[in-house]
XYZ file of C-alpha atoms in Angstrom:
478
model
C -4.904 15.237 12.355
C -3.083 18.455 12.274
C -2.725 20.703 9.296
C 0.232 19.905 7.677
C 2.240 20.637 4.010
C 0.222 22.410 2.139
C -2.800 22.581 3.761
C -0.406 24.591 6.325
C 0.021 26.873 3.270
C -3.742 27.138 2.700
C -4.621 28.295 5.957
C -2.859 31.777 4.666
C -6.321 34.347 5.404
C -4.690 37.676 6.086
C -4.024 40.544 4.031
C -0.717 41.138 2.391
C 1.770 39.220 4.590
C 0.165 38.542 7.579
C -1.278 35.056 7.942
C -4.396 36.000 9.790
C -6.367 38.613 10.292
C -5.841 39.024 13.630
C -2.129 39.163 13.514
C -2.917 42.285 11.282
C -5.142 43.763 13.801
C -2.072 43.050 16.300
C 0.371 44.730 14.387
C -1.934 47.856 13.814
C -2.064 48.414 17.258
C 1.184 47.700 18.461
C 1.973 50.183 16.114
C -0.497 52.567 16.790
C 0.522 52.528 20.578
C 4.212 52.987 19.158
C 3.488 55.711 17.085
C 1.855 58.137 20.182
C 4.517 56.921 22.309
C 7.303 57.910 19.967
C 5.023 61.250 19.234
C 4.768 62.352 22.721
C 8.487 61.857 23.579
C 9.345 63.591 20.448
C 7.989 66.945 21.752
C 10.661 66.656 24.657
C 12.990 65.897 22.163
C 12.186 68.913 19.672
C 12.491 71.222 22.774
C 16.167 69.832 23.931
C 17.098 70.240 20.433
C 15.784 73.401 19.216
C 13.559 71.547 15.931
C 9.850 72.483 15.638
C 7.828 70.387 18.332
C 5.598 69.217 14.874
C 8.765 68.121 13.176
C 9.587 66.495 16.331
C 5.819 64.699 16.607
C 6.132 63.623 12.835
C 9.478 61.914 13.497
C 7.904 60.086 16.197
C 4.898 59.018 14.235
C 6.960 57.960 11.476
C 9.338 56.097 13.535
C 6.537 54.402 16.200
C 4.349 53.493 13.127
C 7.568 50.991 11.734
C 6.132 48.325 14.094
C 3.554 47.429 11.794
C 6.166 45.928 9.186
C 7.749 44.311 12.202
C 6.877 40.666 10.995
C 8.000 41.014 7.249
C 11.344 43.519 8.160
C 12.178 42.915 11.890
C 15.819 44.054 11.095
C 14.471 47.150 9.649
C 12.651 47.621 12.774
C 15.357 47.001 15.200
C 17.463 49.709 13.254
C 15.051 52.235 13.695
C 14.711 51.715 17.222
C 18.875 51.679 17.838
C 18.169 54.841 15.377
C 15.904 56.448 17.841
C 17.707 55.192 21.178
C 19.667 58.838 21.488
C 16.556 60.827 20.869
C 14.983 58.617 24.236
C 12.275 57.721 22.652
C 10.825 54.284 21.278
C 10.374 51.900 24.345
C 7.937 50.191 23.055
C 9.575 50.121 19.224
C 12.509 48.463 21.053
C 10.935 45.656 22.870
C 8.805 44.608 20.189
C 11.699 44.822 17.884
C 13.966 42.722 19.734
C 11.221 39.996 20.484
C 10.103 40.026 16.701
C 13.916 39.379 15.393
C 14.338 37.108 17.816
C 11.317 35.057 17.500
C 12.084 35.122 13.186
C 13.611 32.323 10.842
C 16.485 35.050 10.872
C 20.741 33.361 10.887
C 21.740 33.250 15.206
C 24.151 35.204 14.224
C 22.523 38.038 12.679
C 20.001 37.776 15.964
C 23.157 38.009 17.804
C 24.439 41.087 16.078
C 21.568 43.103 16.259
C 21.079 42.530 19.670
C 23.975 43.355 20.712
C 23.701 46.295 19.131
C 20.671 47.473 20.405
C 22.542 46.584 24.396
C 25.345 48.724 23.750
C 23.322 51.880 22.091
C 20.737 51.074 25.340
C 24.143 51.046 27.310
C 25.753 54.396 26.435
C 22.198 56.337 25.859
C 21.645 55.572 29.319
C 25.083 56.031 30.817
C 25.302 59.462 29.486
C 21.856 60.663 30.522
C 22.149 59.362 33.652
C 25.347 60.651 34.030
C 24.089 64.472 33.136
C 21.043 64.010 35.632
C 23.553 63.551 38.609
C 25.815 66.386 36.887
C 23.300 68.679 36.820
C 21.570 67.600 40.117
C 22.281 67.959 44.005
C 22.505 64.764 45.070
C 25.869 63.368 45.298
C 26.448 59.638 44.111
C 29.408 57.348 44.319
C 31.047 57.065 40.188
C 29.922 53.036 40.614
C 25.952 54.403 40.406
C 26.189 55.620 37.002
C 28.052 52.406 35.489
C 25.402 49.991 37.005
C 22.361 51.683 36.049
C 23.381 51.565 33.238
C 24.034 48.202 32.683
C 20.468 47.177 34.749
C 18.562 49.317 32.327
C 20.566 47.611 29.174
C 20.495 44.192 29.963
C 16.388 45.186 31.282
C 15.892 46.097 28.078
C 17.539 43.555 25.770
C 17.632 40.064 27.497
C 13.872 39.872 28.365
C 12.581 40.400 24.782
C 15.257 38.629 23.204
C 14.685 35.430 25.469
C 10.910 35.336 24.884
C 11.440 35.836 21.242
C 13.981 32.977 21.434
C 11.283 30.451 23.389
C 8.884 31.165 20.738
C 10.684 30.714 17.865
C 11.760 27.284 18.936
C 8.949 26.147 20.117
C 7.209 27.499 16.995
C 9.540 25.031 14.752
C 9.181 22.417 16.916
C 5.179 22.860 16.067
C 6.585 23.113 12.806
C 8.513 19.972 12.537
C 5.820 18.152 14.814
C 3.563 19.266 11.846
C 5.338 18.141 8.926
C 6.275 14.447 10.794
C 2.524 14.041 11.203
C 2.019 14.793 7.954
C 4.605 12.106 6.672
C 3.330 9.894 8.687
C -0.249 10.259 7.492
C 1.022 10.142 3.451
C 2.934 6.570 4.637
C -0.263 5.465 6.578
C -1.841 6.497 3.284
C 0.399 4.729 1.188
C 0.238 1.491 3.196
C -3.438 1.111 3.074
C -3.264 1.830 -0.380
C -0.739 -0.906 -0.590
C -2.872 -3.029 1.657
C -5.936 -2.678 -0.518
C -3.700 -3.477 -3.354
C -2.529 -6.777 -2.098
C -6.026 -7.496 -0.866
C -7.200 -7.161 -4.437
C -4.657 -9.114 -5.779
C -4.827 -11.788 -3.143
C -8.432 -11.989 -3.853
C -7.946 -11.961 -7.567
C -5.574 -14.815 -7.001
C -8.145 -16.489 -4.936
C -10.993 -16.333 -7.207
C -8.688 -17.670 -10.131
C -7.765 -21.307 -7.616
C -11.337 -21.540 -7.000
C -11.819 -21.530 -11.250
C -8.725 -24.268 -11.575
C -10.091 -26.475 -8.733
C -13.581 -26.076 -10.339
C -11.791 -27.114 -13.776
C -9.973 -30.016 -12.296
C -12.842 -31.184 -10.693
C -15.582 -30.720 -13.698
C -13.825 -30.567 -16.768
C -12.563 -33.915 -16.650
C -15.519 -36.021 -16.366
C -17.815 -33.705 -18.107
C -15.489 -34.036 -21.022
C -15.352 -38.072 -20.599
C -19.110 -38.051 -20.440
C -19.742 -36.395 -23.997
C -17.107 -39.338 -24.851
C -19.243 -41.537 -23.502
C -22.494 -39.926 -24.900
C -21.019 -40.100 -28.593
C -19.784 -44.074 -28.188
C -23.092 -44.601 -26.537
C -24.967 -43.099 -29.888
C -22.757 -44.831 -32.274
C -23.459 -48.661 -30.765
C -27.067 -47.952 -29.272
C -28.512 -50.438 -32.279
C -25.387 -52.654 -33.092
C -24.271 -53.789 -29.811
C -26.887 -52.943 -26.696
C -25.130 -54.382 -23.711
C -22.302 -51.901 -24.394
C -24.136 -48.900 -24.467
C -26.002 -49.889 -21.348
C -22.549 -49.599 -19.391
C -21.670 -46.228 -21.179
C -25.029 -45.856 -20.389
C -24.460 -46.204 -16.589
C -20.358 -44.612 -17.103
C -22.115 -41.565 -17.727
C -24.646 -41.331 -15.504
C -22.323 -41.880 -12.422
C -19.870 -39.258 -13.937
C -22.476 -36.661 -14.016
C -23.780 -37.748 -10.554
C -20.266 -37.162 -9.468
C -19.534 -33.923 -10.980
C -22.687 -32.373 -10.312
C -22.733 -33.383 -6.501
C -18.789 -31.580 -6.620
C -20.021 -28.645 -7.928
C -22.574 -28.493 -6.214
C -20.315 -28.393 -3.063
C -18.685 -25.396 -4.678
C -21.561 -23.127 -5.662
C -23.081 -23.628 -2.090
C -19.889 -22.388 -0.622
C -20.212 -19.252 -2.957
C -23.640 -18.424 -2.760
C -23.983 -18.917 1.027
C -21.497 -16.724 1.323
C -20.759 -17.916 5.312
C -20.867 -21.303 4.748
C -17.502 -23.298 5.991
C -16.221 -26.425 4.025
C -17.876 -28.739 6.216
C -21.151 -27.292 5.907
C -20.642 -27.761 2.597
C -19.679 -31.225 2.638
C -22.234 -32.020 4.838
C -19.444 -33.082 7.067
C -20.806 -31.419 10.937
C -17.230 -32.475 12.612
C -14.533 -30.653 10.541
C -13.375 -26.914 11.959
C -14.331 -23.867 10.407
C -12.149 -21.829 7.806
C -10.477 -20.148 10.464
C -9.270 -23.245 12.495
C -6.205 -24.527 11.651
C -7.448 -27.655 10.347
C -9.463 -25.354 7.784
C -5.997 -23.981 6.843
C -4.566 -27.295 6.353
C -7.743 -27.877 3.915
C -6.803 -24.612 2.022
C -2.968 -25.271 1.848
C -3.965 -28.508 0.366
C -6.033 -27.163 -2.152
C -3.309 -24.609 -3.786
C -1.197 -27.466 -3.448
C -2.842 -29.267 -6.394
C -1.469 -26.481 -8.580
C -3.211 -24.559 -10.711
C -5.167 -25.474 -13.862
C -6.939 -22.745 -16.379
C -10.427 -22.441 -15.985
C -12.876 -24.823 -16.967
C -13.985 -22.961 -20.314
C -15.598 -19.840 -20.371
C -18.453 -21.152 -18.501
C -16.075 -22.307 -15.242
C -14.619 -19.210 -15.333
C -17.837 -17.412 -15.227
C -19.049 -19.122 -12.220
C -16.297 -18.847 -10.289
C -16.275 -14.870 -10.626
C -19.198 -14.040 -11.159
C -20.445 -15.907 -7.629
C -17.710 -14.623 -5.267
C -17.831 -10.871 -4.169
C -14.828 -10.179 -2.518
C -17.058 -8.062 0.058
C -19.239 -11.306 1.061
C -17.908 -14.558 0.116
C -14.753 -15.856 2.224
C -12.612 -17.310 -0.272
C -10.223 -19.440 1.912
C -12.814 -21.399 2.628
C -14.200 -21.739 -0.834
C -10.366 -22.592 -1.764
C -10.536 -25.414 0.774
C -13.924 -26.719 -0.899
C -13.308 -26.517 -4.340
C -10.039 -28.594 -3.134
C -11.664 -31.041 -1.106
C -13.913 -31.654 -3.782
C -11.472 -31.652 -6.124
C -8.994 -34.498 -3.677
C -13.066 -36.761 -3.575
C -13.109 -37.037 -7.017
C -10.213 -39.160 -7.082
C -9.544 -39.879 -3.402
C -12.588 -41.857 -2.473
C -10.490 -43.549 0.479
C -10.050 -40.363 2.288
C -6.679 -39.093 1.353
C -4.793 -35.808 0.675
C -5.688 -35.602 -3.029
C -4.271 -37.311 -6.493
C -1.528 -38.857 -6.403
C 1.000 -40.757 -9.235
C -0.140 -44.326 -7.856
C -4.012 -43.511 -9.888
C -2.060 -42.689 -12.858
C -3.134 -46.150 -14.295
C -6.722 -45.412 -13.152
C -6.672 -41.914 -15.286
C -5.636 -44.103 -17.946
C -8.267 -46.563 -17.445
C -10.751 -44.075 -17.476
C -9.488 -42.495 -21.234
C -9.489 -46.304 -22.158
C -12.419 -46.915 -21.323
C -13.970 -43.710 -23.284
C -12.706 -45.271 -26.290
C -8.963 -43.726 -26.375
C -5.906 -45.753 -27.493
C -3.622 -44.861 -24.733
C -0.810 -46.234 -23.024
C 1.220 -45.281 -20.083
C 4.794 -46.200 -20.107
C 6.960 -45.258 -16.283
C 10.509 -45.032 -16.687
C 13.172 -45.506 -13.284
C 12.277 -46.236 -9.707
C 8.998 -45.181 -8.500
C 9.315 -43.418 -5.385
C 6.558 -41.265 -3.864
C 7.152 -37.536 -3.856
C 5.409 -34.462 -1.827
C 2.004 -34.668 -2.416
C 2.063 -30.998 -3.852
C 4.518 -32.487 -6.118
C 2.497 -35.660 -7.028
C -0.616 -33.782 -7.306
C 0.829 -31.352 -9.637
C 2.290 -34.012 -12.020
C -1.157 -36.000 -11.824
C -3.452 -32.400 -12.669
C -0.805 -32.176 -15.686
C -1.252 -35.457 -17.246
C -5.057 -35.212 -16.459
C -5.515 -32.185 -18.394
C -3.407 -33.233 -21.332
C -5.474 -35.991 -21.843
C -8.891 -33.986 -21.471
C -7.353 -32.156 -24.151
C -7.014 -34.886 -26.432
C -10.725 -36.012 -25.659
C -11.688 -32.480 -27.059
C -9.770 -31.889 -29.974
C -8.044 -35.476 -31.569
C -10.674 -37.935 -30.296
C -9.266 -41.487 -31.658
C -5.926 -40.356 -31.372
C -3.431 -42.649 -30.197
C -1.980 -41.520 -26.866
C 0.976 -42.068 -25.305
C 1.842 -41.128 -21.256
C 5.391 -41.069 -20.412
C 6.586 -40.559 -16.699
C 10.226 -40.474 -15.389
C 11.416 -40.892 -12.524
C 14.922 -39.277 -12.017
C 16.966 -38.233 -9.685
C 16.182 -34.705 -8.324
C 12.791 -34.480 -10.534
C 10.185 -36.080 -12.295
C 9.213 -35.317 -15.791
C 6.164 -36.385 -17.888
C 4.866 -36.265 -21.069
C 1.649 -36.953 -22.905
C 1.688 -37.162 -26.679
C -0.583 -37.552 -28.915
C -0.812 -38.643 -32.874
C -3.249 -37.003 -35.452
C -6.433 -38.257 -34.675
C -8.068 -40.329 -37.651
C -9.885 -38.346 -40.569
C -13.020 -40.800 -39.625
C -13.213 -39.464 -36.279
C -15.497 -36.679 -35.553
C -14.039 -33.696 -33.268
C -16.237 -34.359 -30.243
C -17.199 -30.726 -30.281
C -16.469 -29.842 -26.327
C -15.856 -26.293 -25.823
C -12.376 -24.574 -25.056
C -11.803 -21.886 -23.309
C -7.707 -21.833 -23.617
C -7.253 -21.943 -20.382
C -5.625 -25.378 -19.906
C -2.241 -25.167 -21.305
C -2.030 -21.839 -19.106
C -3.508 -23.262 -16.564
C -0.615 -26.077 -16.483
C 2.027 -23.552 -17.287
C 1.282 -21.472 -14.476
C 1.203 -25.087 -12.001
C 4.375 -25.934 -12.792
C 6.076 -22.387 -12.822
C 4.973 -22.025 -9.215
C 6.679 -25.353 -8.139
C 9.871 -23.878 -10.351
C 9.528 -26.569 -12.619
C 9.448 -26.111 -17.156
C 6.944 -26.835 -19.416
C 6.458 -26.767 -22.640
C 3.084 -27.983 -25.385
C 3.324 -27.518 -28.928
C 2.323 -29.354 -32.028
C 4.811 -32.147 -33.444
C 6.008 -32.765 -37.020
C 4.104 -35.905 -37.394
C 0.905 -33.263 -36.680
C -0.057 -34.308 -33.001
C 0.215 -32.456 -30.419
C 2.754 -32.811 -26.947
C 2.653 -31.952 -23.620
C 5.887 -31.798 -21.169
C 6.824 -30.749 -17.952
C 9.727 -31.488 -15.264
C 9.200 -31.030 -11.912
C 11.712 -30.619 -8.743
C 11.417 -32.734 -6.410
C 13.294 -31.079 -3.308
């Protein structure tokens, strides 16, 4: 990359106003030669004008030696050589002049002025010398000589130098303006990878937070029924035997269940290049990148999003996934087809309203006093719509296991006309009751919140007056 900005600026190595050394070293010599040119034509001059040859030779020096200001004061420079045009002396002075003003950041006009005014002092100096020398000689010339050598040796004089200087200076801001675009266009490359790496962070922070909902959908559930379970099984293990046998065998195939799920999912993250049918021990579906992994993915974020199982959940979920080693699409797609197997045992897309009652059933049989009352037609929505609705109710009533065990429960779902709304409410749970003591992490009201803001949906929880507790939410269904 070239240097640009103010690394340009940086490159600035020479003394006093000179860029680089060896544009100093230039300068000194140009003006060096200068200076004994102008010295040795000042002798002829001191002679044809009757001034002491020295005073001539020091007005030669002083005038040659200008040259090595040329770059900071080129119209200083061009002056003294249209100073020293009638004395015939300063050739060199001249052409370096003109090339050096032309070649500067100087106004076009200014350029123009000066040169022009170095043509017609060139002009006249040499039209009246030339003009003596065939006065004074024997050779007889038509009056047309003296007017076109004249005008050769002006324009020979002047164009050249001003030309080149001309060239140069354009092409020298055109380097300049090549310079500064690559240098924009490095800060924007700059600024879109940093962008880039910004939206690769937060995609993979976004990632990393699905993969701790689908984990909490799939584990929190039916860990938190099976410490319902566990405490009914304690309380009738004497009085009634054949009862705790089946919460016996309830919990059991719960924890079966939820350990071979997450087991699914913390394979997937520590492999780290495992697919979701390796996995699933499934050797015929496609690998994340196939489109059919996609599909697996998109189906997973379409379940919403649920807070994180407890601190626990959220732990695993982040602490097992570098973003450097662990492809997270297709961890998405296998916490989400293990969440869609824990209540899809026939193979379909994931939960749906229909297993409502079943979610019920489930509470029911843990003990809870619930009831599940649907209100208007039931029609059957987009499944990211259905699952949503279904992950809602499911972790409102999780909640109620935790912290109002005995309560009675109430579901409500509505069907309406361009949405569906639901609600799960609970009553204070009996002063008998025992809290079952499951821990929290406060992640599932946000976790619902954040499900149903994505699908543009409200929600709202909050405690009622009769001191329960109630969970809403609407839904669109276009």
């Amino acid at each position: 990359m070239t240097t640009t900005g103010d690394d340009h600026a940086a490159a600035v190595t020479g003394p006093w106003w000179w860029q680089r050394p060896r544009s100093a070293v230039l300068d000194v010599g140009l003006a060096l030669l200068s200076a004994a040119e102008c010295a040795v034509e000042g002798v002829a001059f001191a002679r044809e004008t009757g001034l002491p040859v020295p005073v001539g030779v020091v007005f030669g020096l002083l005038a040659g030696a200008s040259l090595v200001v040329r770059r900071r004061w080129p119209i200083a420079v061009v002056l003294v050589g249209i100073a020293v045009a009638p004395a015939q002396m300063g050739l060199l002075l001249g052409l370096v002049g003109l090339y050096t003003l032309a070649a500067s950041e100087l106004p076009r006009r200014i350029i123009g002025v000066l040169s022009g005014m170095s043509l017609v002092a060139t002009l006249i100096v040499t039209f009246v010398r030339v003009r003596q020398d065939l006065m004074h000689g024997d050779v007889q010339l038509g009056e047309w000589v003296v007017p076109t050598v004249a005008v050769s040796t002006a324009v020979g004089v002047t164009a050249p130098p001003v030309l080149l200087g001309l060239y140069v200076g354009a092409r020298r801001r055109l380097m300049e303006s090549l310079r500064e675009r690559a240098g924009s266009l490095e800060r924007e490359l700059q600024l879109l990878a940093d962008r880039a790496e910004e939206r690769a962070e937060w995609a993979r922070g976004e990632e990393r937070t699905r993969i701790a909902r689908e984990m909490h959908d799939v584990v929190a559930h039916r860990v938190s029924l099976m410490v319902v379970h566990a405490a009914a099984l304690q309380a009738v293990a004497r009085k009634d035997p054949e009862k705790a046998v089946r919460n016996a065998a309830l919990v059991g195939d719960m924890g079966r269940q939820a350990l071979t799920e997450l087991r699914e999912m913390l394979g997937v993250l520590r492999s780290g290049e495992g697919t979701p049918s390796s996995a699933f021990g499934g050797g015929g579906s496609a690998a994340p990148g196939s489109p059919s992994a996609s599909g697996a993915a998109g189906a997973g974020s379409g379940t919403g999003t649920v807070g994180a199982a407890g601190p626990g959940a959220g732990a695993a979920a982040q602490g097992w996934a570098p973003s450097s080693q662990v492809p997270l699409a297709a961890v998405g797609a296998a916490a989400a087809a293990a969440a869609s197997r824990a209540v899809a045992q026939d193979g379909g897309e994931g939960p749906s309203l229909a297993e409502l009652e079943e979610l019920v059933g489930q509470s029911r049989a843990a003990g809870m006093a619930v009831e599940l009352l649907v209100e208007g037609e039931v029609r059957v929505y987009a499944s990211v719509v259905e699952q949503t609705a279904y992950r809602v109710v499911q972790e409102a009533l999780t909640n109620v296991h935790k912290h109002a065990g005995g309560a009675r429960t109430r579901v409500r779902l509505a069907h309406r006309g361009a949405e569906v709304a639901m609600q799960v409410e609970n009553e204070p749970p009996p002063g008998g009751v025992p809290d079952a003591g499951l821990p929290s992490g406060g992640n599932g009201l946000v976790g619902m919140r954040e499900r149903v803001s994505a699908l543009g949906g409200v929600f709202v929880s909050g405690p009622t007056d009769a001191g329960g507790f109630r969970v809403s939410a609407v839904l669109p269904v276009s």
